[in-house]
Coordinates of C-alpha atoms and ligand atoms in Angstrom, one line a residue:
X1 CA 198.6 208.8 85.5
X2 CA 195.8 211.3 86.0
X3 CA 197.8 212.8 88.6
X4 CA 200.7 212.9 87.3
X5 CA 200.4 214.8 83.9
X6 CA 197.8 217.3 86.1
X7 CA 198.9 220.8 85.4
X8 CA 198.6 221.6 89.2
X9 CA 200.8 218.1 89.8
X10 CA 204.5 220.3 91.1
X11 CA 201.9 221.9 93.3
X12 CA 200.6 218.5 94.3
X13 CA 204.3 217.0 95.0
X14 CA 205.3 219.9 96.8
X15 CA 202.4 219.2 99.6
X16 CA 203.5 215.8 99.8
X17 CA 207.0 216.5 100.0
X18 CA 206.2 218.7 102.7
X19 CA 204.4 215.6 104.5
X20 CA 207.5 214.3 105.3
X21 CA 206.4 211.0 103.8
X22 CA 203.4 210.4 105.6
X23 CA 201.7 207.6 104.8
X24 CA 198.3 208.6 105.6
X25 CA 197.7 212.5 105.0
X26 CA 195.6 214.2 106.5
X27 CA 193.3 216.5 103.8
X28 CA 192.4 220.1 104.7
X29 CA 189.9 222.6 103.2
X30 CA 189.9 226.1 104.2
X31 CA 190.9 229.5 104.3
X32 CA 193.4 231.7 106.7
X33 CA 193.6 235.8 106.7
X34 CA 196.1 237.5 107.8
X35 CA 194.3 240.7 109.4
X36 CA 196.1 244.0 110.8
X37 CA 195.0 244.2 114.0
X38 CA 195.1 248.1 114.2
X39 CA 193.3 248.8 110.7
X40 CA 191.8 245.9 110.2
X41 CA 193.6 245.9 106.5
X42 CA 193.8 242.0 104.9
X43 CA 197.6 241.5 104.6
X44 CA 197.6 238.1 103.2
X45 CA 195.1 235.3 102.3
X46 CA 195.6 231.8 101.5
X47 CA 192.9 229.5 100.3
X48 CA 193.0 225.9 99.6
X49 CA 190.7 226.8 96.7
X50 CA 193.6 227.3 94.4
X51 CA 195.2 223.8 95.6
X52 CA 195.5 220.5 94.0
X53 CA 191.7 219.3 94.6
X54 CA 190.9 222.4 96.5
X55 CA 192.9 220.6 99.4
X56 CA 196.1 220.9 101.8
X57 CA 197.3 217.9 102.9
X58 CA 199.0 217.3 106.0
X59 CA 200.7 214.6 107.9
X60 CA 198.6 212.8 110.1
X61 CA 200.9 212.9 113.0
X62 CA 200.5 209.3 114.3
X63 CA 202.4 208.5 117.0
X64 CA 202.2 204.4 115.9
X65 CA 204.7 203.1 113.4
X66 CA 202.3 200.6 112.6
X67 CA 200.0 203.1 110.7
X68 CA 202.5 205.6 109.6
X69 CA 206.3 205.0 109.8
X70 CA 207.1 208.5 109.1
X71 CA 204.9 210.6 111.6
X72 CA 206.2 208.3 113.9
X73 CA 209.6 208.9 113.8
X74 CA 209.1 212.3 114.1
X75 CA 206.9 211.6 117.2
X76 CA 209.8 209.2 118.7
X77 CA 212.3 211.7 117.9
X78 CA 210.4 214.7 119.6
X79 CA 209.6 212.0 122.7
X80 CA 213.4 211.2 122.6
X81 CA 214.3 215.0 123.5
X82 CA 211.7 215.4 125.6
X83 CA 212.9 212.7 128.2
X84 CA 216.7 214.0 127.6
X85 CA 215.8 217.4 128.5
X86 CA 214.6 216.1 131.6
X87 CA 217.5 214.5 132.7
X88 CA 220.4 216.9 131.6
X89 CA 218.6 220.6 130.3
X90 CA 218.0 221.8 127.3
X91 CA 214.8 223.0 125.5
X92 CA 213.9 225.5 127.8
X93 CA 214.8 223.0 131.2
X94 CA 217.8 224.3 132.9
X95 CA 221.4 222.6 132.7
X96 CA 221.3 222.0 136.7
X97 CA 218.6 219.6 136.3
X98 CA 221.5 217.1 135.9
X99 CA 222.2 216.9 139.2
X100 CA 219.2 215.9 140.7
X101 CA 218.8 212.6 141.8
X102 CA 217.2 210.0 139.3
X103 CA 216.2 206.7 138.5
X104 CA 215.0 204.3 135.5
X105 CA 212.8 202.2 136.9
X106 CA 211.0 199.1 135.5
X107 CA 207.7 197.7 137.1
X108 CA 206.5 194.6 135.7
X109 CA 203.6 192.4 135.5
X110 CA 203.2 189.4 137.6
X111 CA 203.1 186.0 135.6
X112 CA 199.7 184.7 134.5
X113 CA 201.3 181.1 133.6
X114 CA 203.9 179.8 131.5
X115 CA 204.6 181.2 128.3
X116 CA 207.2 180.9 125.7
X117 CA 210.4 182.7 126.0
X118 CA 213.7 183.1 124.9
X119 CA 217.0 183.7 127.2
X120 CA 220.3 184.8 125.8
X121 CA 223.1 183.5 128.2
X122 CA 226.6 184.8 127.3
X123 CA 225.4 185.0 123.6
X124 CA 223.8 181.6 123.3
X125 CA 220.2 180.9 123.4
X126 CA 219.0 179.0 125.9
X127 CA 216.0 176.0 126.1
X128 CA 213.0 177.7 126.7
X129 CA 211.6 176.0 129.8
X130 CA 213.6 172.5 130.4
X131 CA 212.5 170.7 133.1
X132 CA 213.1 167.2 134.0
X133 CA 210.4 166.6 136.4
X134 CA 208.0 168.8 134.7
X135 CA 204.4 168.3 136.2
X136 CA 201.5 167.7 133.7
X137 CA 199.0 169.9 133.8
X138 CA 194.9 168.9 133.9
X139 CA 194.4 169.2 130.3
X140 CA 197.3 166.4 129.7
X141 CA 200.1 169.1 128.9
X142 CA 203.8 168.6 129.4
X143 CA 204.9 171.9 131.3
X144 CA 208.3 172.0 129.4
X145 CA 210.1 173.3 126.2
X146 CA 213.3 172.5 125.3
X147 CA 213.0 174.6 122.2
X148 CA 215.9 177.3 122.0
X149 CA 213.5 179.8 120.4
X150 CA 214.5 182.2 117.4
X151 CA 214.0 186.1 118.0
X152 CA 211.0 185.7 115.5
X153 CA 209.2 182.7 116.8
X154 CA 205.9 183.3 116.5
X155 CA 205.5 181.4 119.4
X156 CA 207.2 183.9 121.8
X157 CA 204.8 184.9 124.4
X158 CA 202.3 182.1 123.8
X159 CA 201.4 179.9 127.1
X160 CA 202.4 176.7 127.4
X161 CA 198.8 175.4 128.0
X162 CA 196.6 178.2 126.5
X163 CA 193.5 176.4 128.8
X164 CA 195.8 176.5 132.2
X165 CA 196.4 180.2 131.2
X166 CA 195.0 183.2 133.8
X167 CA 193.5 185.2 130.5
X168 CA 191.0 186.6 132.9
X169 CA 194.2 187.9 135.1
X170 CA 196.4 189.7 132.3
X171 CA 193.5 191.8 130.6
X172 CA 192.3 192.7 133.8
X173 CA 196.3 193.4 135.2
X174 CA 196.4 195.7 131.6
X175 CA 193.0 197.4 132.6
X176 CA 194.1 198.2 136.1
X177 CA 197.6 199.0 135.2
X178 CA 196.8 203.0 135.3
X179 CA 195.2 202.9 138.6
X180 CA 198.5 201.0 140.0
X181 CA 200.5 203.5 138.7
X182 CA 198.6 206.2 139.9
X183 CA 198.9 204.4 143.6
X184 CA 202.7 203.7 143.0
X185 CA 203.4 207.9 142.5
X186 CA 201.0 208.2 145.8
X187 CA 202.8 205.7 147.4
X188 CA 206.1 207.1 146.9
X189 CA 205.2 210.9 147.7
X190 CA 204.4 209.2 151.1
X191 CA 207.6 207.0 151.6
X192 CA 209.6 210.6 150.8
X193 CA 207.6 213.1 153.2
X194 CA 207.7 210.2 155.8
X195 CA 211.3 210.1 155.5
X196 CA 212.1 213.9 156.0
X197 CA 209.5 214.0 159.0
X198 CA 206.8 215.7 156.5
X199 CA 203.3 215.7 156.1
X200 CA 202.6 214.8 152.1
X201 CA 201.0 217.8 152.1
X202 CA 203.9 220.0 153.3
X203 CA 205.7 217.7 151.0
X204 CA 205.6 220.4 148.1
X205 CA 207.4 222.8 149.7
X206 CA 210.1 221.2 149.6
X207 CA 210.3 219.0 146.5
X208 CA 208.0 217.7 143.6
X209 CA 208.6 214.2 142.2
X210 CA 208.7 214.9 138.4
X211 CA 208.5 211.5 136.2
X212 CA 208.0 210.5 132.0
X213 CA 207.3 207.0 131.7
X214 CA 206.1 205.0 128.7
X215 CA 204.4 201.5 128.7
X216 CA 205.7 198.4 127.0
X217 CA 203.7 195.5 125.8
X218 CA 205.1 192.5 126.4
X219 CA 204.8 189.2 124.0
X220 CA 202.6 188.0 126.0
X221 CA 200.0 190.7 126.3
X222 CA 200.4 192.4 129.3
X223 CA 201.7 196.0 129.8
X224 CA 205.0 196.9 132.0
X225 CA 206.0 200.1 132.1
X226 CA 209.4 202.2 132.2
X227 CA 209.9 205.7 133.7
X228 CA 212.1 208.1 134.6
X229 CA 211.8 209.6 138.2
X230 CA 213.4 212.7 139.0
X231 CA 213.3 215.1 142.6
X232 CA 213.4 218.7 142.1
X233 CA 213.0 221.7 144.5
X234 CA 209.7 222.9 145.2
X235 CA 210.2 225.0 141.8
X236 CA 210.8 222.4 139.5
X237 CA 213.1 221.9 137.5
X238 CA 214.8 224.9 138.1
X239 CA 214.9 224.7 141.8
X240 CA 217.7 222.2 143.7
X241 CA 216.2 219.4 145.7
X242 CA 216.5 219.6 149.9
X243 CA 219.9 217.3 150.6
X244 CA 218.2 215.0 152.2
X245 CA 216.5 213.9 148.9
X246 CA 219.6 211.7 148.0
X247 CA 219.8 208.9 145.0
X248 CA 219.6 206.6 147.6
X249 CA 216.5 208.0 149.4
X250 CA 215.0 208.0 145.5
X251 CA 215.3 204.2 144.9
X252 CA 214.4 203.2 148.5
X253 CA 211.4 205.2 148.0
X254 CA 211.0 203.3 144.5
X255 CA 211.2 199.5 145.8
X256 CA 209.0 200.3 148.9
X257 CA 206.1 202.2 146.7
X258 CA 206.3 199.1 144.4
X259 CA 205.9 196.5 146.6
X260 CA 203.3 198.7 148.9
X261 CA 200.4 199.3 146.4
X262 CA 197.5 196.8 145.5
X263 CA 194.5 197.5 143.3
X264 CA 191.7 195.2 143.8
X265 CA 188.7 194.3 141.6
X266 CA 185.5 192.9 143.7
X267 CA 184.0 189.2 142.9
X268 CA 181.6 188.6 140.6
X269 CA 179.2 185.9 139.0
X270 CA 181.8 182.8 138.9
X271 CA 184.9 185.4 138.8
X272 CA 186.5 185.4 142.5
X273 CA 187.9 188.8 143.4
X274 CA 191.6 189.3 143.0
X275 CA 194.4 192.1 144.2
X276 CA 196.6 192.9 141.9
X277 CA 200.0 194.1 142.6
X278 CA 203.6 194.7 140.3
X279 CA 205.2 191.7 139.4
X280 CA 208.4 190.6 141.2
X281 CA 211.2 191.9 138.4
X282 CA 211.3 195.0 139.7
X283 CA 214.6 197.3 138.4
X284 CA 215.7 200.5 139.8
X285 CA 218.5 201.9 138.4
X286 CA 220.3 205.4 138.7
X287 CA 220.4 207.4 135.7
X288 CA 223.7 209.2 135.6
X289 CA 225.7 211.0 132.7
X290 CA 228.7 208.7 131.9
X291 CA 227.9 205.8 134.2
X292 CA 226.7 202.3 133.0
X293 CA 223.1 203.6 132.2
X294 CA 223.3 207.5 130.5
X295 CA 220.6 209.9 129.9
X296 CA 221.2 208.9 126.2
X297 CA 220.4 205.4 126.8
X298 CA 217.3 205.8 128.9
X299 CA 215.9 208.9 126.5
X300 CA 216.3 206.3 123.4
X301 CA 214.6 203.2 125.5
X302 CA 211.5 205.5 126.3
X303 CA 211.0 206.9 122.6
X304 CA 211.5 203.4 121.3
X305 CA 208.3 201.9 122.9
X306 CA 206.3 205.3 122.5
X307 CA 206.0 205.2 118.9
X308 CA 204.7 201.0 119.7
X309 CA 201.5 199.9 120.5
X310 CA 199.4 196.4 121.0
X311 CA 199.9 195.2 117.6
X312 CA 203.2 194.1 118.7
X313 CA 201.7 191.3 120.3
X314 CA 199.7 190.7 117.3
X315 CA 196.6 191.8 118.1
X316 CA 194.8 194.5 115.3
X317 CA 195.5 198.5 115.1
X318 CA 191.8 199.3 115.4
X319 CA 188.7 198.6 117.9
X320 CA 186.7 195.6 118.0
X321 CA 183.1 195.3 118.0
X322 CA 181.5 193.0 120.2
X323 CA 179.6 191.8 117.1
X324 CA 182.6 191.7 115.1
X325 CA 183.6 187.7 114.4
X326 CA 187.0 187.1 116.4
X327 CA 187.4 183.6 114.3
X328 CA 187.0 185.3 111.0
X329 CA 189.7 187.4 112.5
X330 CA 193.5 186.9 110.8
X331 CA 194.7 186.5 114.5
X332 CA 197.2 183.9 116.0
X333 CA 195.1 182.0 119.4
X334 CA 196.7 183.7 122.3
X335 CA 195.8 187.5 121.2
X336 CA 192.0 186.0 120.3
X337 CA 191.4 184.8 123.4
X338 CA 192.9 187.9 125.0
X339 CA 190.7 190.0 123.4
X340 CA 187.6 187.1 123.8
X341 CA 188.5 187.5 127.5
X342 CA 187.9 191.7 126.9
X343 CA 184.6 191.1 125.5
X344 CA 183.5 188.6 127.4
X345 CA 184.2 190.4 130.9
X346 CA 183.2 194.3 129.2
X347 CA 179.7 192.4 129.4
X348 CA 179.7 192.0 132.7
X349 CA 177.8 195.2 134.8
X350 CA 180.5 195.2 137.3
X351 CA 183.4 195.5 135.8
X352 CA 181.7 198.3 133.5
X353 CA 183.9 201.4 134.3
X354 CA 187.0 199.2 133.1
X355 CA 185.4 200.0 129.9
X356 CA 186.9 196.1 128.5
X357 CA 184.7 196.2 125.5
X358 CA 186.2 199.7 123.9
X359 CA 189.4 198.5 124.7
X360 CA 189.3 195.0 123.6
X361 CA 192.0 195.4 120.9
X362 CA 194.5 196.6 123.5
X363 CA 194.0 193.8 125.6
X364 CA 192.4 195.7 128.0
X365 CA 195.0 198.6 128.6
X366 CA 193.2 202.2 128.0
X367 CA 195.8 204.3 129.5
X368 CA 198.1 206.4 127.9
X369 CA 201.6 205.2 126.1
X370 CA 203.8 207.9 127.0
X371 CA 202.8 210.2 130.2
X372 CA 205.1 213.1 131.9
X373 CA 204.2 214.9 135.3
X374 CA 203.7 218.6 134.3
X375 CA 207.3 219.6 135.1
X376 CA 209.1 216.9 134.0
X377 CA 210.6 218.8 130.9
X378 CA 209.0 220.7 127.8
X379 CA 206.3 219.2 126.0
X380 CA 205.5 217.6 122.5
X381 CA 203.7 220.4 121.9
X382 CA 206.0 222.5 122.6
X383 CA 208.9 220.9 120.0
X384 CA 206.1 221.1 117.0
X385 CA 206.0 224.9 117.3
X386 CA 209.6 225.4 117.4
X387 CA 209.7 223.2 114.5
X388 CA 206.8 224.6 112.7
X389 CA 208.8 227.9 113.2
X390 CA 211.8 226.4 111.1
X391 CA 208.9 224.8 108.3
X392 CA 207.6 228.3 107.9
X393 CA 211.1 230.3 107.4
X394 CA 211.5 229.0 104.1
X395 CA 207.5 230.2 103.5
X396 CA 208.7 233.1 104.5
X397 CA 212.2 233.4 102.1
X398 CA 210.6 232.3 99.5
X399 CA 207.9 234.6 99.1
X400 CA 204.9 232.4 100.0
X401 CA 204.6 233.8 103.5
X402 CA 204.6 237.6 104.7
X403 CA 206.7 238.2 107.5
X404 CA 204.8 240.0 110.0
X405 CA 205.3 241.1 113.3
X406 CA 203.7 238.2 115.4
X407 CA 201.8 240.8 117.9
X408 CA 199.9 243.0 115.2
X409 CA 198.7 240.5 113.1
X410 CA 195.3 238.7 113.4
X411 CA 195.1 234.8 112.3
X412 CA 191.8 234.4 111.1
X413 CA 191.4 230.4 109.8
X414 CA 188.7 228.3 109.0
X415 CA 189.4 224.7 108.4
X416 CA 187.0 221.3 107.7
X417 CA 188.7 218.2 107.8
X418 CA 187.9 216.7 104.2
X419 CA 189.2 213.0 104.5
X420 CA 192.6 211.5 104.6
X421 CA 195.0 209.2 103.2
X422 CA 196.5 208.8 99.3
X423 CA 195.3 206.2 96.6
X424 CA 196.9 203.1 95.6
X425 CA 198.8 205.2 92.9
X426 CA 199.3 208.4 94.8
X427 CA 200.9 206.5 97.1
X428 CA 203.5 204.9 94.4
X429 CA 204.0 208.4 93.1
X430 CA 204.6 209.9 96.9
X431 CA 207.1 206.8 97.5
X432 CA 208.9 208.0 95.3
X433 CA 209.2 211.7 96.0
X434 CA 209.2 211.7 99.9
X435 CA 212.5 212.2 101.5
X436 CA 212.9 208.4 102.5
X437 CA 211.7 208.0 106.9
X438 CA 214.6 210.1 108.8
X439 CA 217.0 207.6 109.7
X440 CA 216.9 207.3 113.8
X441 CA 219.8 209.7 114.2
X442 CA 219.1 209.2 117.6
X443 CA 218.9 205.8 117.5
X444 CA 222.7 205.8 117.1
X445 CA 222.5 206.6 120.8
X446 CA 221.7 203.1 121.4
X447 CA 219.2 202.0 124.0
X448 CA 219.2 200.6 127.5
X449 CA 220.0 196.9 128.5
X450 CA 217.3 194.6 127.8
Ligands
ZN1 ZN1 201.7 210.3 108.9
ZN2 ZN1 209.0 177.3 124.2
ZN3 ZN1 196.6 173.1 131.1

């Protein structure tokens, strides 16, 4: 009520307004000058002294739904053009990029044991795991489900027998993931210069591999990942690939790398060592502009999971503390003893630079969601500015913002971040002036098969 019959409360709406309806604001307290840069005059000043609280608020710029729906649209939009400009131009990537050869590719996680799942055949669901003869496993459990599983079964994902499980084998898979990758690009830079009779190293001189990929928790816990793979000239994106570097070249190149790289982690105590390696699902597809999978379709798929995160699989949106009380937890059992599993192997000295105990609440993953190669297309970075651009032309219509030549002007800010986030009845007030989420206009685009 305070807030609302402030003097200063149109002031107040019109920052939040200008959040874009994020959930979580970040709040801002400083000063910026405007400075000519040949007389040194002050053109303009802005303060936050003469805001609402003495503070700007701005969004928070999450890229997870889970924390704030709105940023994160924005962020899935902006990934969304991102990996589209990379397959057919636009935002500063040229138009011939189109025709380069490239692929969706999907590399998996190999299983860690019997877990719940649900099969669509032909639009009916199928029984989970039905098997006649199924074996019993050591703790007395019937390795079967006949259950035809609804799409919100909390059960999806969950092992059969929790205690025959590998927990030890998906959060180290997760923790390891990144490396595998890393050996997978390796691995196919090779397969491609061995092909054309090159040295890896003269490799670049005739064409870089260019990818965007984005990883994809699973139900059960583990991390797969999708990504785009592109060949381009030497130049880029703006120079044509050697004609040897065919579609076909590309996905051998794919299913060879996959199969080819292992990453192993060394015994220790009672834990014998293990070599990980993709699972066996392993789908390459060409990308192509009107065929069965489109740039649309693949663009859409990737921005989809960028804007996800863990909690999918129901474990928390924060890091746990090794001191923290996982049964006090509101958890279901199979994300607890995923993360237990975290903890308890973080502890251990050798597996130390897998850094387990930080990353605990990720199930052990700690690499990045969504990733490009430096050329793949433009950047995130690069869509805020352009839209920034467009949120200050009204500043600059409207009188709040000078329009000054961008070369003889001098910036000069000062900012302190001064908390974030709205209270209980801010936020009622903010629900209902925000501009509801932007619909996914993208979304209409549809995503990939599943
Ligand atoms: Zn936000
Ligand atoms: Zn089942
Ligand atoms: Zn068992």
């Amino acid at each position: 009520m305070k807030r609302l019959n402030s003097p200063d409360f149109d002031r107040w709406a019109a920052q939040i307004r200008r959040t874009g309806g994020c959930r979580q604001p970040i709040h801002l307290r400083g000063r910026v000058r405007h400075l000519d840069q040949a007389t040194g005059q002050t053109l303009h000043t802005y303060t936050t002294a003469n805001e609402p609280d003495g503070l700007l608020r701005v969004p928070c710029k999450t890229r997870r739904a889970s924390r704030c729906p709105a940023c994160a649209e924005i962020y899935r939009a902006d990934t969304y053009h991102l990996v589209r400009a990379g397959l057919v131009g636009g935002k500063g990537v040229p138009w011939s990029v189109s025709a380069h050869p490239a692929t969706f590719v999907t590399l998996t996680a190999p299983s860690f044991g019997l877990v719940h799942t649900r099969h669509v055949k032909n639009g009916k669901v199928q029984p989970c795991h039905a098997r006649r003869d199924a074996e019993t496993c050591p703790h007395e459990r019937v390795m079967s489900c006949t259950v035809r599983h609804s799409d919100e079964d909390k059960r999806l994902g969950e092992p059969l027998c929790p205690d025959c499980y590998d927990y030890t084998g998906s959060v180290l898979f997760n923790a390891v993931a990144p490396e595998l990758w890393r050996r997978f690009t390796l691995a196919l830079r090779r397969y491609l210069a061995k092909a054309a009779g090159l040295t890896v190293k003269a490799l670049g001189d005739h064409l870089v591999v260019s990818f965007a990929k984005v990883a994809e928790y699973q139900r059960r816990g583990v991390v797969h990942f999708h990504a785009v793979v592109r060949l381009d000239g030497p130049d880029g994106p703006a120079g044509t690939p050697p004609s040897w570097a065919t579609a076909d070249l590309l996905a051998d190149a794919v299913r060879h790398a996959a199969h080819a790289v292992t990453v192993s982690v060394p015994a220790a105590g009672d834990r014998s060592a293990v070599v990980f390696r993709w699972g066996a699902q392993l789908d390459v597809r060409p990308i192509t502009l009107h065929g069965e999978l489109t740039d649309q379709a693949v663009a859409g798929y990737i921005a989809k999971y960028a804007t996800k995160a863990a909690e999918c699989t129901g474990t928390l949106d924060r890091r746990i503390k090794p001191t923290d009380d996982l049964s006090a937890l509101d958890l279901r059992d199979h994300p607890r003893r995923l993360i237990a599993e975290c903890l308890r192997l973080g502890a251990t000295e050798e597996l130390g630079e897998l850094r387990l105990t930080q990353w605990a609440h990720m199930l052990g993953f700690r690499g990045h969601f969504s990733t490009k190669s430096r050329r793949y297309s433009t950047t995130l970075g690069e869509l805020r500015a352009v839209r920034a651009d467009h949120m200050r032309g009204p500043d600059i219509t409207t009188g709040r913002l000078p329009l000054f030549e961008e070369d003889t002007v001098l910036v000069v800010a000062h900012w302190e971040y001064a908390g974030q986030g709205l209270s209980l009845g801010e936020q009622v007030i903010a629900a209902s002036l925000a501009p509801p989420p932007r619909t996914a206009t993208t979304a209409a685009h549809g995503a990939a098969r599943e």
